Amino acid sequence: MKKLFLLNILLLILLQGCVSSKRYFEKGSYDLAINHAVKKLSKKATKSKEILILKQAYSIANQTNKESIAYLKKTGEPDVWDDLFSIYLKMKARQNKVKTLPQTILDKIDYKYVDYDLEIIEAKKKAAEYFYVHAQTLINKGDKENSRTAYSELLKVKEYYNYYKDTDSLLTVALNNGKTHILFNIENETTILLPADFETELTKISLTDINTLWTNYDVAEVEGRTYSYKATLNIKVIDISPEKIKEVHYTDSKQMEDGFTYLLDKNGNVVKDSLGNDIKIPKYTTISCAVIETQQRKSAVVSGTLNMVNTETNQLVKTDPVTAQTFFENSYVVINGNIKALTEESKKKLKNKPLPFPSDPALVLQTAEILKNAVKDIMVRNKYLFD
């Protein structure tokens, strides 16, 4: 399989190498034709076919760009300068590539140097100015969608000029206006009082790692911040089982070697092996040990729903069930008999001691860690709601 993969890669490279300047030209890929021809002519400047292809491709590519420039300028639209900037850069790069060839070739393709710098500088200035002004207009509309578009426009300004007027300040404004804030909170809808530390433990949930450029999750309300959504954990059921103690009686048994007898023949004589030694047959006896295992068990279940509510419309956007269950389990044994008969599992239980049952609040508090993970998983799955 690996050899076949390498062979396919090699064939692909060979096929790409076989593509000629003429093929590129015939497909209308004029810049690829120019690049290929320049590469060939840099190695051997006397290839007349390559010179002809280069002359035709260079002329058509430049003429096509000139027509695009003329059309864009005729439209009079203020947003054409970004496209004009790209076209001028392409023409300059193309010119610089061809300029590396010997003068004899440049003469044959009617090469004439054109200084595009003034056009590039003008397009750069006007493109930056357009994006800056347009971004201001979008920000002034005040809504999230336009603010996010403004943010993108301002980043384009930064592509032209790292420092341009108050672009950095406007970026902060656009980011703040375009961001969706989600507040996580907890509501206990049961009649059972939650442990004092339960909500505190739940709000230790780390949501910063699921923040994105346009979404921010808070576990505590920030003064002055407007929340578009609330993610509310509604606790509807808190069920705590009674303390259960159960005794299980069982016996571990094992066969152990207990002496030996001699192997006798039909005449009652001791049979010997090839070395003349008496053949011994081991004797086994069964040993046992009675075990009384005491099992302690108690559990707590906390369940409810995580509701995503649009605070602007007060509409329920999404609801997901959430459940967390914790167990207290302990077992210890009392034995009566030969300790050597115990299995490894029973021996481990010998080390256990009776433990006090946890209180109801303590057991409920343990579910908080499980709930945190469940809530976070749901929020990750529902991130698309807030984009």
mmCIF file of C-alpha atoms in Angstrom:
data_model
loop_
_atom_site.group_PDB
_atom_site.id
_atom_site.type_symbol
_atom_site.label_atom_id
_atom_site.label_comp_id
_atom_site.label_asym_id
_atom_site.label_seq_id
_atom_site.Cartn_x
_atom_site.Cartn_y
_atom_site.Cartn_z
ATOM 1 C CA MET A 1 0.000 0.000 0.000
ATOM 2 C CA LYS A 2 2.848 2.383 0.910
ATOM 3 C CA LYS A 3 4.688 1.583 -2.353
ATOM 4 C CA LEU A 4 1.496 2.226 -4.350
ATOM 5 C CA PHE A 5 1.028 5.581 -2.622
ATOM 6 C CA LEU A 6 4.624 6.629 -3.385
ATOM 7 C CA LEU A 7 4.188 5.499 -7.003
ATOM 8 C CA ASN A 8 1.045 7.630 -7.362
ATOM 9 C CA ILE A 9 2.852 10.653 -5.955
ATOM 10 C CA LEU A 10 5.746 10.108 -8.367
ATOM 11 C CA LEU A 11 3.367 9.806 -11.334
ATOM 12 C CA LEU A 12 1.583 13.001 -10.277
ATOM 13 C CA ILE A 13 4.897 14.886 -10.136
ATOM 14 C CA LEU A 14 5.915 13.528 -13.554
ATOM 15 C CA LEU A 15 2.549 14.483 -15.075
ATOM 16 C CA GLN A 16 2.809 17.996 -13.660
ATOM 17 C CA GLY A 17 6.321 18.252 -15.097
ATOM 18 C CA CYS A 18 4.999 17.222 -18.498
ATOM 19 C CA VAL A 19 2.555 20.135 -18.700
ATOM 20 C CA SER A 20 4.006 22.534 -21.241
ATOM 21 C CA SER A 21 3.787 26.314 -21.545
ATOM 22 C CA LYS A 22 1.683 25.748 -24.639
ATOM 23 C CA ARG A 23 -0.844 23.622 -22.722
ATOM 24 C CA TYR A 24 -1.179 26.318 -20.066
ATOM 25 C CA PHE A 25 -1.602 28.940 -22.778
ATOM 26 C CA GLU A 26 -4.286 26.924 -24.581
ATOM 27 C CA LYS A 27 -6.212 26.561 -21.291
ATOM 28 C CA GLY A 28 -6.132 30.326 -20.778
ATOM 29 C CA SER A 29 -3.804 30.020 -17.754
ATOM 30 C CA TYR A 30 -1.588 32.803 -18.985
ATOM 31 C CA ASP A 31 0.368 33.453 -15.812
ATOM 32 C CA LEU A 32 1.145 29.736 -15.453
ATOM 33 C CA ALA A 33 2.287 29.741 -19.071
ATOM 34 C CA ILE A 34 4.508 32.757 -18.343
ATOM 35 C CA ASN A 35 6.007 31.137 -15.240
ATOM 36 C CA HIS A 36 6.695 27.912 -17.118
ATOM 37 C CA ALA A 37 8.243 29.717 -20.091
ATOM 38 C CA VAL A 38 10.458 31.924 -17.890
ATOM 39 C CA LYS A 39 11.691 28.821 -16.062
ATOM 40 C CA LYS A 40 12.566 27.093 -19.323
ATOM 41 C CA LEU A 41 14.191 30.165 -20.872
ATOM 42 C CA SER A 42 16.253 30.799 -17.738
ATOM 43 C CA LYS A 43 17.944 27.460 -18.397
ATOM 44 C CA LYS A 44 18.139 27.749 -22.181
ATOM 45 C CA ALA A 45 17.515 31.170 -23.739
ATOM 46 C CA THR A 46 17.337 29.917 -27.332
ATOM 47 C CA LYS A 47 14.034 28.069 -27.194
ATOM 48 C CA SER A 48 12.045 29.917 -29.841
ATOM 49 C CA LYS A 49 8.739 28.157 -29.069
ATOM 50 C CA GLU A 50 8.951 29.214 -25.432
ATOM 51 C CA ILE A 51 9.738 32.792 -26.482
ATOM 52 C CA LEU A 52 6.656 32.872 -28.711
ATOM 53 C CA ILE A 53 4.414 31.498 -25.963
ATOM 54 C CA LEU A 54 5.875 33.994 -23.478
ATOM 55 C CA LYS A 55 5.283 36.915 -25.838
ATOM 56 C CA GLN A 56 1.656 35.970 -26.466
ATOM 57 C CA ALA A 57 0.807 35.074 -22.839
ATOM 58 C CA TYR A 58 2.477 38.197 -21.450
ATOM 59 C CA SER A 59 0.619 40.444 -23.876
ATOM 60 C CA ILE A 60 -2.800 38.827 -23.288
ATOM 61 C CA ALA A 61 -2.413 38.726 -19.487
ATOM 62 C CA ASN A 62 -1.511 42.412 -19.323
ATOM 63 C CA GLN A 63 -4.253 43.402 -21.748
ATOM 64 C CA THR A 64 -6.836 41.456 -19.735
ATOM 65 C CA ASN A 65 -5.750 43.224 -16.542
ATOM 66 C CA LYS A 66 -5.868 46.625 -18.240
ATOM 67 C CA GLU A 67 -9.426 45.994 -19.402
ATOM 68 C CA SER A 68 -10.433 44.974 -15.876
ATOM 69 C CA ILE A 69 -8.890 48.142 -14.487
ATOM 70 C CA ALA A 70 -10.673 50.308 -17.038
ATOM 71 C CA TYR A 71 -14.012 48.660 -16.278
ATOM 72 C CA LEU A 72 -13.647 48.967 -12.500
ATOM 73 C CA LYS A 73 -12.792 52.643 -12.769
ATOM 74 C CA LYS A 74 -15.772 53.275 -15.035
ATOM 75 C CA THR A 75 -18.188 51.822 -12.475
ATOM 76 C CA GLY A 76 -17.366 54.670 -10.111
ATOM 77 C CA GLU A 77 -18.082 52.344 -7.166
ATOM 78 C CA PRO A 78 -16.104 53.197 -4.008
ATOM 79 C CA ASP A 79 -15.324 49.558 -3.201
ATOM 80 C CA VAL A 80 -13.269 48.772 -6.330
ATOM 81 C CA TRP A 81 -9.927 49.895 -4.931
ATOM 82 C CA ASP A 82 -9.189 46.621 -3.167
ATOM 83 C CA ASP A 83 -9.556 44.792 -6.506
ATOM 84 C CA LEU A 84 -7.498 47.439 -8.307
ATOM 85 C CA PHE A 85 -4.738 47.092 -5.725
ATOM 86 C CA SER A 86 -4.617 43.309 -6.286
ATOM 87 C CA ILE A 87 -4.529 43.695 -10.081
ATOM 88 C CA TYR A 88 -1.720 46.249 -10.012
ATOM 89 C CA LEU A 89 0.311 44.038 -7.681
ATOM 90 C CA LYS A 90 -0.196 41.087 -10.025
ATOM 91 C CA MET A 91 0.955 43.116 -13.038
ATOM 92 C CA LYS A 92 4.026 44.332 -11.187
ATOM 93 C CA ALA A 93 4.935 40.810 -10.045
ATOM 94 C CA ARG A 94 4.476 39.478 -13.579
ATOM 95 C CA GLN A 95 6.675 42.239 -14.969
ATOM 96 C CA ASN A 96 9.408 41.611 -12.400
ATOM 97 C CA LYS A 97 9.410 37.888 -13.178
ATOM 98 C CA VAL A 98 9.843 38.443 -16.912
ATOM 99 C CA LYS A 99 12.463 41.158 -16.315
ATOM 100 C CA THR A 100 14.879 38.507 -14.995
ATOM 101 C CA LEU A 101 15.360 37.129 -18.522
ATOM 102 C CA PRO A 102 18.237 38.220 -20.785
ATOM 103 C CA GLN A 103 17.759 41.451 -22.732
ATOM 104 C CA THR A 104 17.833 39.556 -26.030
ATOM 105 C CA ILE A 105 14.638 37.754 -25.036
ATOM 106 C CA LEU A 106 13.015 40.920 -23.674
ATOM 107 C CA ASP A 107 13.577 42.579 -27.037
ATOM 108 C CA LYS A 108 11.915 39.661 -28.847
ATOM 109 C CA ILE A 109 8.754 39.829 -26.703
ATOM 110 C CA ASP A 110 8.506 43.652 -26.983
ATOM 111 C CA TYR A 111 9.017 44.046 -23.231
ATOM 112 C CA LYS A 112 8.409 47.588 -21.990
ATOM 113 C CA TYR A 113 8.892 48.430 -18.351
ATOM 114 C CA VAL A 114 5.917 50.136 -16.659
ATOM 115 C CA ASP A 115 6.126 51.821 -13.260
ATOM 116 C CA TYR A 116 3.035 50.700 -11.354
ATOM 117 C CA ASP A 117 4.076 52.147 -7.992
ATOM 118 C CA LEU A 118 1.936 55.301 -8.130
ATOM 119 C CA GLU A 119 -1.152 53.283 -9.076
ATOM 120 C CA ILE A 120 -0.435 50.759 -6.297
ATOM 121 C CA ILE A 121 0.001 53.520 -3.705
ATOM 122 C CA GLU A 122 -3.203 55.269 -4.803
ATOM 123 C CA ALA A 123 -5.212 52.032 -4.764
ATOM 124 C CA LYS A 124 -3.787 51.153 -1.352
ATOM 125 C CA LYS A 125 -4.772 54.521 0.133
ATOM 126 C CA LYS A 126 -8.251 54.545 -1.349
ATOM 127 C CA ALA A 127 -8.944 50.909 -0.450
ATOM 128 C CA ALA A 128 -7.942 51.518 3.176
ATOM 129 C CA GLU A 129 -10.030 54.680 3.301
ATOM 130 C CA TYR A 130 -13.056 52.889 1.843
ATOM 131 C CA PHE A 131 -12.905 50.011 4.352
ATOM 132 C CA TYR A 132 -12.346 52.453 7.228
ATOM 133 C CA VAL A 133 -15.328 54.694 6.317
ATOM 134 C CA HIS A 134 -17.564 51.729 5.523
ATOM 135 C CA ALA A 135 -16.681 50.108 8.860
ATOM 136 C CA GLN A 136 -17.621 53.306 10.695
ATOM 137 C CA THR A 137 -20.987 53.333 8.950
ATOM 138 C CA LEU A 138 -21.628 49.703 9.896
ATOM 139 C CA ILE A 139 -20.623 50.258 13.538
ATOM 140 C CA ASN A 140 -23.021 53.206 13.803
ATOM 141 C CA LYS A 141 -25.911 50.893 12.911
ATOM 142 C CA GLY A 142 -25.314 49.244 16.268
ATOM 143 C CA ASP A 143 -26.415 45.668 15.552
ATOM 144 C CA LYS A 144 -24.272 42.541 15.911
ATOM 145 C CA GLU A 145 -24.223 41.458 12.278
ATOM 146 C CA ASN A 146 -23.063 44.845 10.976
ATOM 147 C CA SER A 147 -20.516 45.139 13.782
ATOM 148 C CA ARG A 148 -19.020 41.781 12.821
ATOM 149 C CA THR A 149 -18.813 42.872 9.184
ATOM 150 C CA ALA A 150 -17.195 46.127 10.325
ATOM 151 C CA TYR A 151 -14.616 44.115 12.262
ATOM 152 C CA SER A 152 -13.670 42.257 9.073
ATOM 153 C CA GLU A 153 -13.482 45.537 7.126
ATOM 154 C CA LEU A 154 -11.163 47.042 9.745
ATOM 155 C CA LEU A 155 -8.899 43.998 9.577
ATOM 156 C CA LYS A 156 -8.576 44.709 5.843
ATOM 157 C CA VAL A 157 -7.494 48.245 6.717
ATOM 158 C CA LYS A 158 -4.812 46.690 8.946
ATOM 159 C CA GLU A 159 -3.618 44.641 5.980
ATOM 160 C CA TYR A 160 -2.834 47.889 4.196
ATOM 161 C CA TYR A 161 -1.593 49.952 7.132
ATOM 162 C CA ASN A 162 -0.721 48.565 10.537
ATOM 163 C CA TYR A 163 -1.551 51.946 12.070
ATOM 164 C CA TYR A 164 -4.333 53.878 10.367
ATOM 165 C CA LYS A 165 -6.231 56.619 12.182
ATOM 166 C CA ASP A 166 -8.196 55.108 15.086
ATOM 167 C CA THR A 167 -8.610 51.675 13.499
ATOM 168 C CA ASP A 168 -7.460 49.834 16.638
ATOM 169 C CA SER A 169 -10.058 51.612 18.775
ATOM 170 C CA LEU A 170 -12.787 50.889 16.238
ATOM 171 C CA LEU A 171 -11.784 47.228 16.190
ATOM 172 C CA THR A 172 -12.423 47.068 19.926
ATOM 173 C CA VAL A 173 -15.810 48.745 19.521
ATOM 174 C CA ALA A 174 -16.814 46.430 16.654
ATOM 175 C CA LEU A 175 -15.690 43.381 18.624
ATOM 176 C CA ASN A 176 -17.647 44.390 21.715
ATOM 177 C CA ASN A 177 -20.766 45.277 19.731
ATOM 178 C CA GLY A 178 -20.623 42.086 17.685
ATOM 179 C CA LYS A 179 -20.034 39.699 20.564
ATOM 180 C CA THR A 180 -22.807 37.512 21.965
ATOM 181 C CA HIS A 181 -22.695 37.122 25.748
ATOM 182 C CA ILE A 182 -24.198 34.052 27.414
ATOM 183 C CA LEU A 183 -24.787 33.894 31.178
ATOM 184 C CA PHE A 184 -24.823 30.563 32.990
ATOM 185 C CA ASN A 185 -27.008 30.404 36.089
ATOM 186 C CA ILE A 186 -28.718 27.837 38.329
ATOM 187 C CA GLU A 187 -32.292 27.546 39.545
ATOM 188 C CA ASN A 188 -33.474 24.982 42.082
ATOM 189 C CA GLU A 189 -37.066 24.027 41.308
ATOM 190 C CA THR A 190 -37.234 21.315 43.970
ATOM 191 C CA THR A 191 -38.392 21.688 47.553
ATOM 192 C CA ILE A 192 -35.085 20.315 48.819
ATOM 193 C CA LEU A 193 -32.538 22.835 49.987
ATOM 194 C CA LEU A 194 -29.266 22.504 48.104
ATOM 195 C CA PRO A 195 -25.980 22.344 50.042
ATOM 196 C CA ALA A 196 -24.472 25.768 50.673
ATOM 197 C CA ASP A 197 -21.440 25.040 48.460
ATOM 198 C CA PHE A 198 -23.382 23.372 45.633
ATOM 199 C CA GLU A 199 -23.926 26.470 43.478
ATOM 200 C CA THR A 200 -20.428 27.749 44.255
ATOM 201 C CA GLU A 201 -18.951 24.457 43.077
ATOM 202 C CA LEU A 202 -21.045 24.458 39.899
ATOM 203 C CA THR A 203 -20.053 28.004 38.988
ATOM 204 C CA LYS A 204 -16.403 26.927 39.082
ATOM 205 C CA ILE A 205 -17.096 25.430 35.661
ATOM 206 C CA SER A 206 -14.458 26.594 33.185
ATOM 207 C CA LEU A 207 -16.136 27.977 30.067
ATOM 208 C CA THR A 208 -13.365 30.259 28.827
ATOM 209 C CA ASP A 209 -11.939 27.525 26.610
ATOM 210 C CA ILE A 210 -15.175 27.392 24.587
ATOM 211 C CA ASN A 211 -15.266 31.149 24.023
ATOM 212 C CA THR A 212 -14.885 32.204 20.403
ATOM 213 C CA LEU A 213 -14.250 35.530 18.724
ATOM 214 C CA TRP A 214 -17.972 36.289 18.785
ATOM 215 C CA THR A 215 -19.240 34.348 21.811
ATOM 216 C CA ASN A 216 -18.431 34.813 25.489
ATOM 217 C CA TYR A 217 -19.668 32.684 28.391
ATOM 218 C CA ASP A 218 -19.878 34.044 31.943
ATOM 219 C CA VAL A 219 -20.672 32.156 35.142
ATOM 220 C CA ALA A 220 -21.223 35.383 37.056
ATOM 221 C CA GLU A 221 -23.005 38.469 35.785
ATOM 222 C CA VAL A 222 -20.686 41.284 34.790
ATOM 223 C CA GLU A 223 -22.020 44.730 35.630
ATOM 224 C CA GLY A 224 -22.997 46.742 32.566
ATOM 225 C CA ARG A 225 -22.827 43.744 30.221
ATOM 226 C CA THR A 226 -25.878 42.840 28.152
ATOM 227 C CA TYR A 227 -26.590 39.132 27.889
ATOM 228 C CA SER A 228 -28.334 37.922 24.763
ATOM 229 C CA TYR A 229 -28.825 34.418 26.140
ATOM 230 C CA LYS A 230 -29.107 32.681 29.473
ATOM 231 C CA ALA A 231 -28.070 29.079 29.926
ATOM 232 C CA THR A 232 -30.060 28.070 32.999
ATOM 233 C CA LEU A 233 -29.562 24.790 34.794
ATOM 234 C CA ASN A 234 -33.022 24.033 36.178
ATOM 235 C CA ILE A 235 -32.710 21.405 38.902
ATOM 236 C CA LYS A 236 -35.987 19.504 38.998
ATOM 237 C CA VAL A 237 -35.195 16.306 40.944
ATOM 238 C CA ILE A 238 -32.956 15.573 43.919
ATOM 239 C CA ASP A 239 -33.316 11.948 44.972
ATOM 240 C CA ILE A 240 -31.284 10.489 47.841
ATOM 241 C CA SER A 241 -31.567 6.804 48.608
ATOM 242 C CA PRO A 242 -31.744 5.527 52.201
ATOM 243 C CA GLU A 243 -28.635 4.033 53.792
ATOM 244 C CA LYS A 244 -28.544 0.366 52.839
ATOM 245 C CA ILE A 245 -26.633 -2.379 54.653
ATOM 246 C CA LYS A 246 -26.653 -5.878 53.198
ATOM 247 C CA GLU A 247 -24.931 -9.040 54.429
ATOM 248 C CA VAL A 248 -23.718 -11.649 51.962
ATOM 249 C CA HIS A 249 -22.599 -15.073 53.251
ATOM 250 C CA TYR A 250 -20.308 -17.238 51.165
ATOM 251 C CA THR A 251 -17.503 -19.764 51.596
ATOM 252 C CA ASP A 252 -14.145 -19.790 49.864
ATOM 253 C CA SER A 253 -12.618 -23.247 49.347
ATOM 254 C CA LYS A 254 -9.280 -24.441 48.077
ATOM 255 C CA GLN A 255 -7.422 -27.727 47.706
ATOM 256 C CA MET A 256 -4.003 -27.898 49.366
ATOM 257 C CA GLU A 257 -1.317 -30.585 49.247
ATOM 258 C CA ASP A 258 -1.295 -32.638 52.472
ATOM 259 C CA GLY A 259 1.429 -35.303 52.415
ATOM 260 C CA PHE A 260 1.810 -38.133 49.937
ATOM 261 C CA THR A 261 1.425 -41.876 49.365
ATOM 262 C CA TYR A 262 3.570 -44.305 47.388
ATOM 263 C CA LEU A 263 2.562 -45.688 44.033
ATOM 264 C CA LEU A 264 2.110 -49.455 44.401
ATOM 265 C CA ASP A 265 1.998 -52.154 41.750
ATOM 266 C CA LYS A 266 -0.563 -54.972 41.674
ATOM 267 C CA ASN A 267 1.555 -56.941 44.106
ATOM 268 C CA GLY A 268 1.604 -54.138 46.634
ATOM 269 C CA ASN A 269 5.226 -53.194 46.001
ATOM 270 C CA VAL A 270 6.398 -49.572 45.700
ATOM 271 C CA VAL A 271 6.912 -48.594 42.066
ATOM 272 C CA LYS A 272 10.214 -46.940 41.247
ATOM 273 C CA ASP A 273 11.131 -44.539 38.469
ATOM 274 C CA SER A 274 13.921 -45.019 35.931
ATOM 275 C CA LEU A 275 16.490 -43.731 38.438
ATOM 276 C CA GLY A 276 15.393 -46.155 41.110
ATOM 277 C CA ASN A 277 13.554 -43.609 43.241
ATOM 278 C CA ASP A 278 10.235 -44.381 44.861
ATOM 279 C CA ILE A 279 7.340 -42.782 43.024
ATOM 280 C CA LYS A 280 5.289 -40.593 45.355
ATOM 281 C CA ILE A 281 1.696 -39.470 44.796
ATOM 282 C CA PRO A 282 0.747 -36.181 46.517
ATOM 283 C CA LYS A 283 -2.362 -36.148 48.754
ATOM 284 C CA TYR A 284 -4.773 -33.189 48.743
ATOM 285 C CA THR A 285 -7.193 -31.916 51.315
ATOM 286 C CA THR A 286 -9.902 -29.264 50.968
ATOM 287 C CA ILE A 287 -9.720 -26.237 53.232
ATOM 288 C CA SER A 288 -12.469 -23.627 53.582
ATOM 289 C CA CYS A 289 -13.223 -20.306 55.158
ATOM 290 C CA ALA A 290 -16.662 -18.836 55.847
ATOM 291 C CA VAL A 291 -17.025 -15.187 54.864
ATOM 292 C CA ILE A 292 -19.607 -12.667 55.961
ATOM 293 C CA GLU A 293 -19.446 -9.623 53.699
ATOM 294 C CA THR A 294 -21.193 -6.448 54.796
ATOM 295 C CA GLN A 295 -22.068 -4.095 51.933
ATOM 296 C CA GLN A 296 -22.804 -0.416 52.513
ATOM 297 C CA ARG A 297 -24.527 1.605 49.789
ATOM 298 C CA LYS A 298 -26.092 5.031 49.368
ATOM 299 C CA SER A 299 -26.708 7.122 46.259
ATOM 300 C CA ALA A 300 -27.864 10.528 45.135
ATOM 301 C CA VAL A 301 -29.374 11.620 41.806
ATOM 302 C CA VAL A 302 -29.655 15.219 40.681
ATOM 303 C CA SER A 303 -31.427 15.827 37.376
ATOM 304 C CA GLY A 304 -33.015 18.635 35.447
ATOM 305 C CA THR A 305 -32.641 20.534 32.191
ATOM 306 C CA LEU A 306 -30.252 23.035 30.698
ATOM 307 C CA ASN A 307 -32.398 25.696 29.033
ATOM 308 C CA MET A 308 -31.066 28.167 26.478
ATOM 309 C CA VAL A 309 -33.249 31.279 26.567
ATOM 310 C CA ASN A 310 -33.064 34.298 24.270
ATOM 311 C CA THR A 311 -33.278 37.191 26.742
ATOM 312 C CA GLU A 312 -34.352 39.673 24.059
ATOM 313 C CA THR A 313 -37.421 37.657 23.031
ATOM 314 C CA ASN A 314 -37.724 35.572 26.215
ATOM 315 C CA GLN A 315 -38.065 32.501 23.993
ATOM 316 C CA LEU A 316 -36.727 29.051 24.840
ATOM 317 C CA VAL A 317 -34.228 28.263 22.102
ATOM 318 C CA LYS A 318 -33.090 24.811 23.216
ATOM 319 C CA THR A 319 -33.489 22.477 26.172
ATOM 320 C CA ASP A 320 -31.408 19.429 27.057
ATOM 321 C CA PRO A 321 -31.779 16.923 29.914
ATOM 322 C CA VAL A 322 -28.991 16.763 32.497
ATOM 323 C CA THR A 323 -28.472 14.019 35.072
ATOM 324 C CA ALA A 324 -25.735 13.286 37.589
ATOM 325 C CA GLN A 325 -25.574 10.332 39.960
ATOM 326 C CA THR A 326 -23.074 9.559 42.695
ATOM 327 C CA PHE A 327 -22.648 6.468 44.833
ATOM 328 C CA PHE A 328 -21.191 5.679 48.219
ATOM 329 C CA GLU A 329 -20.161 2.029 48.233
ATOM 330 C CA ASN A 330 -18.081 0.162 50.799
ATOM 331 C CA SER A 331 -17.732 -3.474 51.803
ATOM 332 C CA TYR A 332 -15.826 -5.277 54.524
ATOM 333 C CA VAL A 333 -15.663 -8.905 55.648
ATOM 334 C CA VAL A 334 -15.533 -11.055 58.756
ATOM 335 C CA ILE A 335 -14.106 -14.585 58.352
ATOM 336 C CA ASN A 336 -14.297 -17.851 60.184
ATOM 337 C CA GLY A 337 -12.001 -20.642 59.044
ATOM 338 C CA ASN A 338 -8.680 -21.156 57.334
ATOM 339 C CA ILE A 339 -7.494 -17.809 55.975
ATOM 340 C CA LYS A 340 -5.417 -19.649 53.341
ATOM 341 C CA ALA A 341 -8.649 -20.675 51.597
ATOM 342 C CA LEU A 342 -9.564 -17.072 50.738
ATOM 343 C CA THR A 343 -9.506 -15.855 47.140
ATOM 344 C CA GLU A 344 -7.448 -12.795 46.247
ATOM 345 C CA GLU A 345 -10.635 -10.744 46.071
ATOM 346 C CA SER A 346 -11.682 -11.786 49.561
ATOM 347 C CA LYS A 347 -8.192 -11.045 50.892
ATOM 348 C CA LYS A 348 -8.447 -7.487 49.551
ATOM 349 C CA LYS A 349 -11.740 -7.010 51.377
ATOM 350 C CA LEU A 350 -10.038 -7.977 54.631
ATOM 351 C CA LYS A 351 -8.228 -4.641 54.467
ATOM 352 C CA ASN A 352 -11.512 -2.703 54.379
ATOM 353 C CA LYS A 353 -13.139 -1.246 57.459
ATOM 354 C CA PRO A 354 -16.679 -0.040 58.172
ATOM 355 C CA LEU A 355 -17.116 3.578 57.081
ATOM 356 C CA PRO A 356 -19.635 6.180 58.199
ATOM 357 C CA PHE A 357 -22.292 6.962 55.583
ATOM 358 C CA PRO A 358 -21.910 10.407 53.988
ATOM 359 C CA SER A 359 -24.560 12.968 54.851
ATOM 360 C CA ASP A 360 -27.232 13.825 52.285
ATOM 361 C CA PRO A 361 -25.738 17.278 51.544
ATOM 362 C CA ALA A 362 -22.244 15.807 51.134
ATOM 363 C CA LEU A 363 -23.475 13.208 48.643
ATOM 364 C CA VAL A 364 -25.463 15.778 46.652
ATOM 365 C CA LEU A 365 -22.424 18.061 46.567
ATOM 366 C CA GLN A 366 -20.431 15.284 44.865
ATOM 367 C CA THR A 367 -22.798 15.423 41.878
ATOM 368 C CA ALA A 368 -21.677 18.993 41.143
ATOM 369 C CA GLU A 369 -18.480 17.842 39.401
ATOM 370 C CA ILE A 370 -20.444 15.470 37.152
ATOM 371 C CA LEU A 371 -23.010 18.171 36.397
ATOM 372 C CA LYS A 372 -20.256 20.626 35.448
ATOM 373 C CA ASN A 373 -18.902 18.263 32.810
ATOM 374 C CA ALA A 374 -22.392 17.480 31.489
ATOM 375 C CA VAL A 375 -23.316 21.166 31.243
ATOM 376 C CA LYS A 376 -20.079 22.010 29.448
ATOM 377 C CA ASP A 377 -20.576 19.192 26.919
ATOM 378 C CA ILE A 378 -24.074 20.481 26.123
ATOM 379 C CA MET A 379 -22.816 24.046 25.686
ATOM 380 C CA VAL A 380 -20.110 22.867 23.298
ATOM 381 C CA ARG A 381 -22.706 20.986 21.237
ATOM 382 C CA ASN A 382 -24.975 24.054 21.160
ATOM 383 C CA LYS A 383 -22.329 26.649 20.276
ATOM 384 C CA TYR A 384 -23.891 27.004 16.825
ATOM 385 C CA LEU A 385 -26.938 28.652 18.424
ATOM 386 C CA PHE A 386 -24.956 31.743 19.327
ATOM 387 C CA ASP A 387 -22.859 32.282 16.201
#
